[in-house]
Amino acid sequence: MSERPRPIEVTDPVTITVDGRQVEVQRGELLIDACERNDAYIPRFCYHPRMEPVGMCRMCLVEVDTGRGPALQPSCMIPTAPDMVVETTSERVTKAQDGVLEFLLANHPLDCPVCDKGGECPLQDQTMAYGPGESRWVEEKRHYEKPIEISPLVLLDRERCILCDRCTRFASEVTDDPLIHFINRGSNTEVNTFPGDPFSSYFSGNTVQICPVGALTATPYRFRARPWDLERTESTCTVCSVGCRVTLESSRDRMLRINGVDADPVNWSWLCDAGRFAFEATNSEDRLTEPLRRGADGSLEPVRWSEALAAVADALGSADPSSVAVLGGSRSTDESAYAWAALAKGVVGTDHVDAQLGDGLPAAVFDLPGATIDEVCRPGGTVLYVGPDPKEELPVLFLRLKHAAQRDRVRIVEVTPTSTSLTPYSAAGVRPRPGELAAVAEALVAGDAPADGVAGVSADDLRAAAAVLGAADGPVTVVLGRANLAESPQVVLDAAAALSALPGVRFLPAVRRGNVRGAVTAGMAPGRLPGGGRLDGDAGWSGVWSTVPTEVGADAMGILAAAADGAISTLVLLGADPLRDAPDRALAERALDRVGTIVAIDSFPTPSVLRADVVLPAAMLGEVDGSTTNLEGRVSRVRPKVTPPGTARADWAVAVELARRLGATWSATSVEALRDELVAGSPRLAGTTWAELEAADDGVLVDLTGGGFDPGTPAPVPQVDSYSLRLVLSRELYDEGELLGRSESMAGLSRTPTVGISVGDAERLGVEDGTPLVVRGERGSSTLPARVSAGIPRGTAHLVHRLEGSDPITLLSADEVACDVRVELA
Amino acid sequence: MGYLDGFAVTFRKWFGTRSDTGRRITVQYPEETRPKPPRFHGRHVLNRYEDGMEKCIGCELCAGVCPARCIYVRGADNDPEDPRSPGERYGFVYEINYLRCIHCDLCVEACPTEAITETKLFEFAFTNRSDAIYTKSELLVGDDGRPQQLPWEHWGDGFDPAEDTSGWMRATAPSGDASFEGVVAWSGELGYGVRSPEGGQTLEQETDDDHDDGHHDDHHGAGH
């Protein structure tokens, strides 16, 4: 099987005898792992190194002599102890393995030719290696309706199941979605869901990956290929910023499957379903495949690359540098971000560059002292969680935090506007009113609160949370993200400034998009140079580039405001869609109306792309070579597996070609050269050259010391309007975004939009679940059914961004710190 | 006689007979053809069951085993209302490139459902590469179980669809059953391709009862 034993450090060695050899192993480590580490692989089905052992399948029986003579024992349940004598290949062991396999095959249909697992099946492989050549079974086998859909993404063939308990253990132990379980008894035991309750977990795809037979199959891969058709390459997922290691698997130049790889510092082999199945969007019919240019009649028409590039070079070169702006770049690779930063700042000479769209966190969060995921999840540690629901935005980080809280005694203090999926695992939680996060952070640091509470949080709750922080064993780590799109990101910076007073505190910036950190580190943020240097400090880039901008530029909202005033003549959208994602729809509309030339480099015809004057098709995940930086600052390689459709190119190639056309002296012309140029000029990126990344499977951490954190001008505390509810606008994992909306199996999985209100507000309004409510803001209104939840504090309305049939971002305005809405009966 | 012994062969050939069989070797091809050996490997056919269902389940074992890599197969879900093959999956794409095929018959050995077999047909010549790639619709036998004659195939007098198509001789018994040795095992679907036993074999049809444990054929559905 593909799983490897967890890497461990031998701190307390004991000597045991394995097949006559004396070996040193860690005391208390499971025998099955200890033997595998010492070149004595023991066959197994139910044991998974990332889950608790159960000893269900009996395949790992070995002879163990602990002083009372050898006895057959399951090696996945036995901890190592001094002077153990283990036989893994003796006659008794071989006979036991043979017998176990014969039992397992008694009810297995052997329909290998039609089974998707055939060819990579642990049951097949181990039957060949350890099993009987022939079956003595003549009785009728079990028959079930096949396959049954246990979720929209996972199908179950119960006949093939060998009842190893892996999927059910995963669901209850790893994700706490105990929606599948064993039912019935004896030879009728089967895995199934509860009636009318599908296995709708965000992590359901993992059960398909860990199933040792073909009982669980995923709809996107079912019957698409056989294992021997597939070509694999190891890469990094860029759907969110956790940066899980994956294998990209393709056949005939078409991406067919993604599986998780066990990267110990990051994803422990788990993936979320969005990361696992969103690759389907790369095969979408909607992909942009050729350059487009707006013709005389106003429609976008296909043109040749040379013509499109000439038009873009002309628009960039003829404009005044301060009227050129670049938005986006947080979905591509570090090298693409660097190439675009170099083009914008070093060739064109503008600093109006922002990798995000005002919907993330300002670049300053990366100046805080950094913590890795492992440091946040340090056993016995204390975590202050400020940010979005991790299960919705950074699902695998949720798994790590949950594991840390449940099994490694980590105490979590949650500071979020509503309850999250982390709430059941938190030691304490406070729900500050949107816009007043900083005041709560200050109270938590001070450890005391005025009697009437702070920012809608009662004094008792605050003291309880502060007590957990005060009892911390060692420094507190803070997960810092933006929980609320309707709240100015400045509020998060103000809170971070307050929390910096905690002794030895370190921060894990919970940014959302795949490569925000890499893009900012490569210079895609106003006022910054690659490597984290400032425009005003001399970072030496003037020696590499032909020019360096002299004035600090505007961030995304500033760029859009300037564009709306007519101050931007050329706007480059690098995979950015301000019309959908900028937290001020009216401003984005006005901005795109007034810009002279819009250049869009994107993979899909988004609403913003359709407004562009020149559209260049971009290669996307699985098609580009380079590296990506995850939220903790771990740089790892992304590798191409398939060729982009049509003539689509990688972003960096477009930037390099444009630089050449603009007559630049800067001329790195390959990903390797771009990477090494970026690293050579950035002391904080030391150790991440191309060659070093190629050698490191789990990625390389950049320097996380931080320094020079400037929170900027604190946001004013917004007045509370007692007639209104304060808006919390969050995201969900399954939305109608560009990727998931275009993935065949994922589209349509997003929830029906609702407006969440507290129990108290529901009583006041006299509504219950499902009652239609009008949410009215200054910018507009929408009617949605009510969802009454105990997890929402009084005075708060909760909406979700980008669900089918709801567009609450239109309610927001860029210059408000928080957004108040009236919620009334429709 | 010394050196004259050697000429004995020459003189026998001169009069048109082969010493061991007494038959003439050189024939006036293509007007005349020689009988083909019983296990001759020619172009493939994709077979059907008696009810017209396709035998191919798209498992790609033939493509996996092919040393010349000339077979391309893709499976797809059967429409439960209108299935192409028994079971869940059918061969959605099936292509053989005859510019590459070496007629080794490993695909026939690998096939778990006897879907792909070889005929004795070898007289086909193409004028372009795309004709050389036989697609599923060209390989599949017709409703009568006979292969389809393609425009560039020569079905001369020497080709008898009843004798020369489809019947499949197993070189090994299913499931390695030793008692199977020496028994002619074939599937003469739709009446075609039933062959005479070879030397040392008994004429005994394989039946389900005889070799039940060798046939966990779940593509037959639940009625096992």
PDB file of N, CA and C in Angstrom, chain B residues 123-197:
ATOM      1  N   GLU B 123      -5.640 -11.188 -45.017  1.00  0.00           N
ATOM      2  CA  GLU B 123      -5.465 -10.496 -46.285  1.00  0.00           C
ATOM      3  C   GLU B 123      -6.156  -9.150 -46.248  1.00  0.00           C
ATOM      4  N   PHE B 124      -5.490  -8.200 -45.617  1.00  0.00           N
ATOM      5  CA  PHE B 124      -6.032  -6.845 -45.630  1.00  0.00           C
ATOM      6  C   PHE B 124      -4.870  -5.868 -45.756  1.00  0.00           C
ATOM      7  N   ALA B 125      -5.032  -4.941 -46.661  1.00  0.00           N
ATOM      8  CA  ALA B 125      -3.964  -3.985 -46.943  1.00  0.00           C
ATOM      9  C   ALA B 125      -4.585  -2.605 -47.016  1.00  0.00           C
ATOM     10  N   PHE B 126      -3.869  -1.629 -46.491  1.00  0.00           N
ATOM     11  CA  PHE B 126      -4.452  -0.297 -46.389  1.00  0.00           C
ATOM     12  C   PHE B 126      -3.694   0.658 -47.288  1.00  0.00           C
ATOM     13  N   THR B 127      -4.370   1.729 -47.603  1.00  0.00           N
ATOM     14  CA  THR B 127      -3.692   2.772 -48.354  1.00  0.00           C
ATOM     15  C   THR B 127      -3.443   4.000 -47.490  1.00  0.00           C
ATOM     16  N   ASN B 128      -3.947   3.979 -46.261  1.00  0.00           N
ATOM     17  CA  ASN B 128      -3.593   5.072 -45.350  1.00  0.00           C
ATOM     18  C   ASN B 128      -3.607   4.564 -43.909  1.00  0.00           C
ATOM     19  N   ARG B 129      -3.013   5.385 -43.032  1.00  0.00           N
ATOM     20  CA  ARG B 129      -2.821   4.942 -41.658  1.00  0.00           C
ATOM     21  C   ARG B 129      -4.136   4.838 -40.888  1.00  0.00           C
ATOM     22  N   SER B 130      -5.068   5.701 -41.188  1.00  0.00           N
ATOM     23  CA  SER B 130      -6.296   5.659 -40.395  1.00  0.00           C
ATOM     24  C   SER B 130      -7.099   4.389 -40.690  1.00  0.00           C
ATOM     25  N   ASP B 131      -6.995   3.863 -41.920  1.00  0.00           N
ATOM     26  CA  ASP B 131      -7.666   2.589 -42.208  1.00  0.00           C
ATOM     27  C   ASP B 131      -7.052   1.456 -41.397  1.00  0.00           C
ATOM     28  N   ALA B 132      -5.778   1.605 -41.069  1.00  0.00           N
ATOM     29  CA  ALA B 132      -5.086   0.536 -40.345  1.00  0.00           C
ATOM     30  C   ALA B 132      -5.540   0.457 -38.897  1.00  0.00           C
ATOM     31  N   ILE B 133      -6.140   1.523 -38.397  1.00  0.00           N
ATOM     32  CA  ILE B 133      -6.637   1.500 -37.025  1.00  0.00           C
ATOM     33  C   ILE B 133      -8.091   1.065 -37.055  1.00  0.00           C
ATOM     34  N   TYR B 134      -8.312  -0.191 -36.674  1.00  0.00           N
ATOM     35  CA  TYR B 134      -9.673  -0.719 -36.659  1.00  0.00           C
ATOM     36  C   TYR B 134     -10.395  -0.192 -35.434  1.00  0.00           C
ATOM     37  N   THR B 135     -11.549   0.363 -35.622  1.00  0.00           N
ATOM     38  CA  THR B 135     -12.310   0.898 -34.497  1.00  0.00           C
ATOM     39  C   THR B 135     -13.275  -0.162 -33.992  1.00  0.00           C
ATOM     40  N   LYS B 136     -13.968   0.177 -32.917  1.00  0.00           N
ATOM     41  CA  LYS B 136     -14.857  -0.795 -32.306  1.00  0.00           C
ATOM     42  C   LYS B 136     -15.957  -1.207 -33.278  1.00  0.00           C
ATOM     43  N   SER B 137     -16.502  -0.237 -34.012  1.00  0.00           N
ATOM     44  CA  SER B 137     -17.610  -0.587 -34.903  1.00  0.00           C
ATOM     45  C   SER B 137     -17.142  -1.510 -36.017  1.00  0.00           C
ATOM     46  N   GLU B 138     -15.873  -1.461 -36.360  1.00  0.00           N
ATOM     47  CA  GLU B 138     -15.359  -2.341 -37.409  1.00  0.00           C
ATOM     48  C   GLU B 138     -14.990  -3.722 -36.875  1.00  0.00           C
ATOM     49  N   LEU B 139     -14.554  -3.763 -35.610  1.00  0.00           N
ATOM     50  CA  LEU B 139     -14.115  -5.039 -35.041  1.00  0.00           C
ATOM     51  C   LEU B 139     -15.279  -5.888 -34.561  1.00  0.00           C
ATOM     52  N   LEU B 140     -16.368  -5.237 -34.185  1.00  0.00           N
ATOM     53  CA  LEU B 140     -17.487  -5.940 -33.580  1.00  0.00           C
ATOM     54  C   LEU B 140     -18.174  -6.836 -34.621  1.00  0.00           C
ATOM     55  N   VAL B 141     -18.509  -8.062 -34.201  1.00  0.00           N
ATOM     56  CA  VAL B 141     -19.202  -8.950 -35.133  1.00  0.00           C
ATOM     57  C   VAL B 141     -20.630  -8.451 -35.340  1.00  0.00           C
ATOM     58  N   GLY B 142     -21.207  -8.831 -36.464  1.00  0.00           N
ATOM     59  CA  GLY B 142     -22.581  -8.437 -36.755  1.00  0.00           C
ATOM     60  C   GLY B 142     -23.577  -9.231 -35.925  1.00  0.00           C
ATOM     61  N   ASP B 143     -24.844  -8.992 -36.144  1.00  0.00           N
ATOM     62  CA  ASP B 143     -25.873  -9.681 -35.380  1.00  0.00           C
ATOM     63  C   ASP B 143     -25.849 -11.192 -35.623  1.00  0.00           C
ATOM     64  N   ASP B 144     -25.322 -11.596 -36.774  1.00  0.00           N
ATOM     65  CA  ASP B 144     -25.261 -13.024 -37.080  1.00  0.00           C
ATOM     66  C   ASP B 144     -23.992 -13.673 -36.554  1.00  0.00           C
ATOM     67  N   GLY B 145     -23.142 -12.887 -35.887  1.00  0.00           N
ATOM     68  CA  GLY B 145     -21.914 -13.443 -35.349  1.00  0.00           C
ATOM     69  C   GLY B 145     -20.774 -13.459 -36.332  1.00  0.00           C
ATOM     70  N   ARG B 146     -21.026 -12.994 -37.554  1.00  0.00           N
ATOM     71  CA  ARG B 146     -19.952 -12.982 -38.554  1.00  0.00           C
ATOM     72  C   ARG B 146     -19.207 -11.659 -38.501  1.00  0.00           C
ATOM     73  N   PRO B 147     -17.910 -11.713 -38.759  1.00  0.00           N
ATOM     74  CA  PRO B 147     -17.180 -10.448 -38.805  1.00  0.00           C
ATOM     75  C   PRO B 147     -17.647  -9.590 -39.975  1.00  0.00           C
ATOM     76  N   GLN B 148     -17.421  -8.300 -39.859  1.00  0.00           N
ATOM     77  CA  GLN B 148     -17.798  -7.421 -40.960  1.00  0.00           C
ATOM     78  C   GLN B 148     -16.665  -7.385 -41.971  1.00  0.00           C
ATOM     79  N   GLN B 149     -17.051  -7.408 -43.242  1.00  0.00           N
ATOM     80  CA  GLN B 149     -16.019  -7.324 -44.267  1.00  0.00           C
ATOM     81  C   GLN B 149     -15.790  -5.856 -44.605  1.00  0.00           C
ATOM     82  N   LEU B 150     -14.558  -5.425 -44.413  1.00  0.00           N
ATOM     83  CA  LEU B 150     -14.230  -4.029 -44.685  1.00  0.00           C
ATOM     84  C   LEU B 150     -13.723  -3.917 -46.116  1.00  0.00           C
ATOM     85  N   PRO B 151     -13.875  -2.754 -46.745  1.00  0.00           N
ATOM     86  CA  PRO B 151     -13.599  -2.618 -48.171  1.00  0.00           C
ATOM     87  C   PRO B 151     -12.207  -3.077 -48.583  1.00  0.00           C
ATOM     88  N   TRP B 152     -11.243  -2.949 -47.680  1.00  0.00           N
ATOM     89  CA  TRP B 152      -9.887  -3.290 -48.069  1.00  0.00           C
ATOM     90  C   TRP B 152      -9.504  -4.714 -47.681  1.00  0.00           C
ATOM     91  N   GLU B 153     -10.488  -5.514 -47.251  1.00  0.00           N
ATOM     92  CA  GLU B 153     -10.183  -6.889 -46.868  1.00  0.00           C
ATOM     93  C   GLU B 153     -10.526  -7.835 -48.008  1.00  0.00           C
ATOM     94  N   HIS B 154      -9.612  -8.779 -48.240  1.00  0.00           N
ATOM     95  CA  HIS B 154      -9.851  -9.768 -49.278  1.00  0.00           C
ATOM     96  C   HIS B 154     -10.372 -11.043 -48.624  1.00  0.00           C
ATOM     97  N   TRP B 155     -11.627 -11.308 -48.848  1.00  0.00           N
ATOM     98  CA  TRP B 155     -12.193 -12.567 -48.346  1.00  0.00           C
ATOM     99  C   TRP B 155     -12.292 -13.515 -49.526  1.00  0.00           C
ATOM    100  N   GLY B 156     -11.185 -14.110 -49.881  1.00  0.00           N
ATOM    101  CA  GLY B 156     -11.196 -14.973 -51.054  1.00  0.00           C
ATOM    102  C   GLY B 156     -11.810 -16.332 -50.737  1.00  0.00           C
ATOM    103  N   ASP B 157     -11.601 -17.250 -51.642  1.00  0.00           N
ATOM    104  CA  ASP B 157     -12.152 -18.593 -51.462  1.00  0.00           C
ATOM    105  C   ASP B 157     -11.603 -19.252 -50.209  1.00  0.00           C
ATOM    106  N   GLY B 158     -10.399 -18.811 -49.836  1.00  0.00           N
ATOM    107  CA  GLY B 158      -9.763 -19.453 -48.692  1.00  0.00           C
ATOM    108  C   GLY B 158     -10.353 -19.050 -47.360  1.00  0.00           C
ATOM    109  N   PHE B 159     -11.259 -18.108 -47.339  1.00  0.00           N
ATOM    110  CA  PHE B 159     -11.791 -17.638 -46.058  1.00  0.00           C
ATOM    111  C   PHE B 159     -13.212 -18.101 -45.863  1.00  0.00           C
ATOM    112  N   ASP B 160     -13.383 -18.913 -44.849  1.00  0.00           N
ATOM    113  CA  ASP B 160     -14.713 -19.426 -44.545  1.00  0.00           C
ATOM    114  C   ASP B 160     -15.106 -18.887 -43.182  1.00  0.00           C
ATOM    115  N   PRO B 161     -16.065 -17.992 -43.158  1.00  0.00           N
ATOM    116  CA  PRO B 161     -16.406 -17.381 -41.863  1.00  0.00           C
ATOM    117  C   PRO B 161     -16.847 -18.416 -40.843  1.00  0.00           C
ATOM    118  N   ALA B 162     -17.393 -19.522 -41.275  1.00  0.00           N
ATOM    119  CA  ALA B 162     -17.829 -20.519 -40.309  1.00  0.00           C
ATOM    120  C   ALA B 162     -16.636 -21.218 -39.667  1.00  0.00           C
ATOM    121  N   GLU B 163     -15.617 -21.443 -40.423  1.00  0.00           N
ATOM    122  CA  GLU B 163     -14.461 -22.195 -39.933  1.00  0.00           C
ATOM    123  C   GLU B 163     -13.353 -21.269 -39.419  1.00  0.00           C
ATOM    124  N   ASP B 164     -13.294 -20.092 -39.976  1.00  0.00           N
ATOM    125  CA  ASP B 164     -12.101 -19.281 -39.766  1.00  0.00           C
ATOM    126  C   ASP B 164     -12.307 -18.071 -38.837  1.00  0.00           C
ATOM    127  N   THR B 165     -13.441 -17.958 -38.197  1.00  0.00           N
ATOM    128  CA  THR B 165     -13.599 -16.818 -37.317  1.00  0.00           C
ATOM    129  C   THR B 165     -13.858 -17.273 -35.900  1.00  0.00           C
ATOM    130  N   SER B 166     -13.448 -16.437 -35.017  1.00  0.00           N
ATOM    131  CA  SER B 166     -14.026 -16.336 -33.700  1.00  0.00           C
ATOM    132  C   SER B 166     -13.741 -17.464 -32.718  1.00  0.00           C
ATOM    133  N   GLY B 167     -13.835 -18.717 -33.085  1.00  0.00           N
ATOM    134  CA  GLY B 167     -13.638 -19.791 -32.121  1.00  0.00           C
ATOM    135  C   GLY B 167     -12.281 -19.643 -31.462  1.00  0.00           C
ATOM    136  N   TRP B 168     -12.272 -19.787 -30.156  1.00  0.00           N
ATOM    137  CA  TRP B 168     -11.069 -19.409 -29.435  1.00  0.00           C
ATOM    138  C   TRP B 168     -10.535 -20.583 -28.688  1.00  0.00           C
ATOM    139  N   MET B 169      -9.303 -20.886 -28.942  1.00  0.00           N
ATOM    140  CA  MET B 169      -8.641 -21.981 -28.267  1.00  0.00           C
ATOM    141  C   MET B 169      -7.887 -21.432 -27.080  1.00  0.00           C
ATOM    142  N   ARG B 170      -8.176 -21.973 -25.906  1.00  0.00           N
ATOM    143  CA  ARG B 170      -7.392 -21.548 -24.747  1.00  0.00           C
ATOM    144  C   ARG B 170      -6.084 -22.310 -24.715  1.00  0.00           C
ATOM    145  N   ALA B 171      -4.995 -21.592 -24.526  1.00  0.00           N
ATOM    146  CA  ALA B 171      -3.709 -22.252 -24.347  1.00  0.00           C
ATOM    147  C   ALA B 171      -3.582 -22.724 -22.908  1.00  0.00           C
ATOM    148  N   THR B 172      -4.182 -21.979 -22.005  1.00  0.00           N
ATOM    149  CA  THR B 172      -4.160 -22.402 -20.615  1.00  0.00           C
ATOM    150  C   THR B 172      -5.602 -22.514 -20.143  1.00  0.00           C
ATOM    151  N   ALA B 173      -5.822 -23.315 -19.148  1.00  0.00           N
ATOM    152  CA  ALA B 173      -7.169 -23.466 -18.630  1.00  0.00           C
ATOM    153  C   ALA B 173      -7.476 -22.319 -17.684  1.00  0.00           C
ATOM    154  N   PRO B 174      -8.727 -21.974 -17.568  1.00  0.00           N
ATOM    155  CA  PRO B 174      -9.073 -20.903 -16.639  1.00  0.00           C
ATOM    156  C   PRO B 174      -8.722 -21.316 -15.226  1.00  0.00           C
ATOM    157  N   SER B 175      -8.220 -20.380 -14.472  1.00  0.00           N
ATOM    158  CA  SER B 175      -7.931 -20.610 -13.058  1.00  0.00           C
ATOM    159  C   SER B 175      -6.860 -21.678 -12.847  1.00  0.00           C
ATOM    160  N   GLY B 176      -6.139 -22.001 -13.894  1.00  0.00           N
ATOM    161  CA  GLY B 176      -5.058 -22.956 -13.758  1.00  0.00           C
ATOM    162  C   GLY B 176      -5.496 -24.374 -13.431  1.00  0.00           C
ATOM    163  N   ASP B 177      -6.731 -24.707 -13.782  1.00  0.00           N
ATOM    164  CA  ASP B 177      -7.284 -26.022 -13.454  1.00  0.00           C
ATOM    165  C   ASP B 177      -6.579 -27.101 -14.277  1.00  0.00           C
ATOM    166  N   ALA B 178      -5.882 -27.989 -13.593  1.00  0.00           N
ATOM    167  CA  ALA B 178      -5.062 -28.961 -14.301  1.00  0.00           C
ATOM    168  C   ALA B 178      -5.906 -29.954 -15.105  1.00  0.00           C
ATOM    169  N   SER B 179      -7.093 -30.268 -14.618  1.00  0.00           N
ATOM    170  CA  SER B 179      -7.916 -31.256 -15.298  1.00  0.00           C
ATOM    171  C   SER B 179      -8.415 -30.739 -16.634  1.00  0.00           C
ATOM    172  N   PHE B 180      -8.181 -29.487 -16.886  1.00  0.00           N
ATOM    173  CA  PHE B 180      -8.655 -28.884 -18.125  1.00  0.00           C
ATOM    174  C   PHE B 180      -7.761 -29.235 -19.304  1.00  0.00           C
ATOM    175  N   GLU B 181      -6.564 -29.688 -18.988  1.00  0.00           N
ATOM    176  CA  GLU B 181      -5.591 -29.936 -20.036  1.00  0.00           C
ATOM    177  C   GLU B 181      -6.102 -30.948 -21.030  1.00  0.00           C
ATOM    178  N   GLY B 182      -5.873 -30.706 -22.276  1.00  0.00           N
ATOM    179  CA  GLY B 182      -6.253 -31.667 -23.293  1.00  0.00           C
ATOM    180  C   GLY B 182      -7.701 -31.594 -23.686  1.00  0.00           C
ATOM    181  N   VAL B 183      -8.450 -30.658 -23.142  1.00  0.00           N
ATOM    182  CA  VAL B 183      -9.848 -30.520 -23.500  1.00  0.00           C
ATOM    183  C   VAL B 183      -9.983 -29.300 -24.394  1.00  0.00           C
ATOM    184  N   VAL B 184     -10.673 -29.437 -25.486  1.00  0.00           N
ATOM    185  CA  VAL B 184     -10.891 -28.278 -26.329  1.00  0.00           C
ATOM    186  C   VAL B 184     -11.889 -27.371 -25.624  1.00  0.00           C
ATOM    187  N   ALA B 185     -11.480 -26.163 -25.362  1.00  0.00           N
ATOM    188  CA  ALA B 185     -12.403 -25.238 -24.721  1.00  0.00           C
ATOM    189  C   ALA B 185     -12.588 -24.054 -25.637  1.00  0.00           C
ATOM    190  N   TRP B 186     -13.761 -23.782 -25.971  1.00  0.00           N
ATOM    191  CA  TRP B 186     -14.009 -22.682 -26.878  1.00  0.00           C
ATOM    192  C   TRP B 186     -15.381 -22.141 -26.630  1.00  0.00           C
ATOM    193  N   SER B 187     -15.627 -21.023 -27.224  1.00  0.00           N
ATOM    194  CA  SER B 187     -16.973 -20.526 -27.231  1.00  0.00           C
ATOM    195  C   SER B 187     -17.330 -20.296 -28.685  1.00  0.00           C
ATOM    196  N   GLY B 188     -18.147 -21.132 -29.194  1.00  0.00           N
ATOM    197  CA  GLY B 188     -18.536 -20.978 -30.592  1.00  0.00           C
ATOM    198  C   GLY B 188     -19.823 -20.190 -30.641  1.00  0.00           C
ATOM    199  N   GLU B 189     -19.749 -18.948 -30.280  1.00  0.00           N
ATOM    200  CA  GLU B 189     -20.970 -18.165 -30.175  1.00  0.00           C
ATOM    201  C   GLU B 189     -21.647 -18.029 -31.533  1.00  0.00           C
ATOM    202  N   LEU B 190     -22.942 -18.064 -31.501  1.00  0.00           N
ATOM    203  CA  LEU B 190     -23.783 -17.909 -32.679  1.00  0.00           C
ATOM    204  C   LEU B 190     -23.446 -18.937 -33.744  1.00  0.00           C
ATOM    205  N   GLY B 191     -22.882 -20.064 -33.328  1.00  0.00           N
ATOM    206  CA  GLY B 191     -22.662 -21.145 -34.278  1.00  0.00           C
ATOM    207  C   GLY B 191     -21.404 -21.021 -35.093  1.00  0.00           C
ATOM    208  N   TYR B 192     -20.683 -19.929 -34.934  1.00  0.00           N
ATOM    209  CA  TYR B 192     -19.477 -19.783 -35.728  1.00  0.00           C
ATOM    210  C   TYR B 192     -18.261 -20.185 -34.939  1.00  0.00           C
ATOM    211  N   GLY B 193     -17.309 -20.672 -35.630  1.00  0.00           N
ATOM    212  CA  GLY B 193     -16.012 -20.862 -35.022  1.00  0.00           C
ATOM    213  C   GLY B 193     -15.846 -22.142 -34.236  1.00  0.00           C
ATOM    214  N   VAL B 194     -16.740 -23.085 -34.359  1.00  0.00           N
ATOM    215  CA  VAL B 194     -16.543 -24.355 -33.673  1.00  0.00           C
ATOM    216  C   VAL B 194     -15.509 -25.155 -34.440  1.00  0.00           C
ATOM    217  N   ARG B 195     -14.479 -25.531 -33.772  1.00  0.00           N
ATOM    218  CA  ARG B 195     -13.393 -26.213 -34.477  1.00  0.00           C
ATOM    219  C   ARG B 195     -13.264 -27.658 -34.015  1.00  0.00           C
ATOM    220  N   SER B 196     -12.620 -28.419 -34.830  1.00  0.00           N
ATOM    221  CA  SER B 196     -12.398 -29.821 -34.485  1.00  0.00           C
ATOM    222  C   SER B 196     -11.285 -29.897 -33.451  1.00  0.00           C
ATOM    223  N   PRO B 197     -11.357 -30.943 -32.615  1.00  0.00           N
ATOM    224  CA  PRO B 197     -10.280 -31.103 -31.638  1.00  0.00           C
ATOM    225  C   PRO B 197      -8.965 -31.375 -32.322  1.00  0.00           C
TER     226      PRO B 197
END
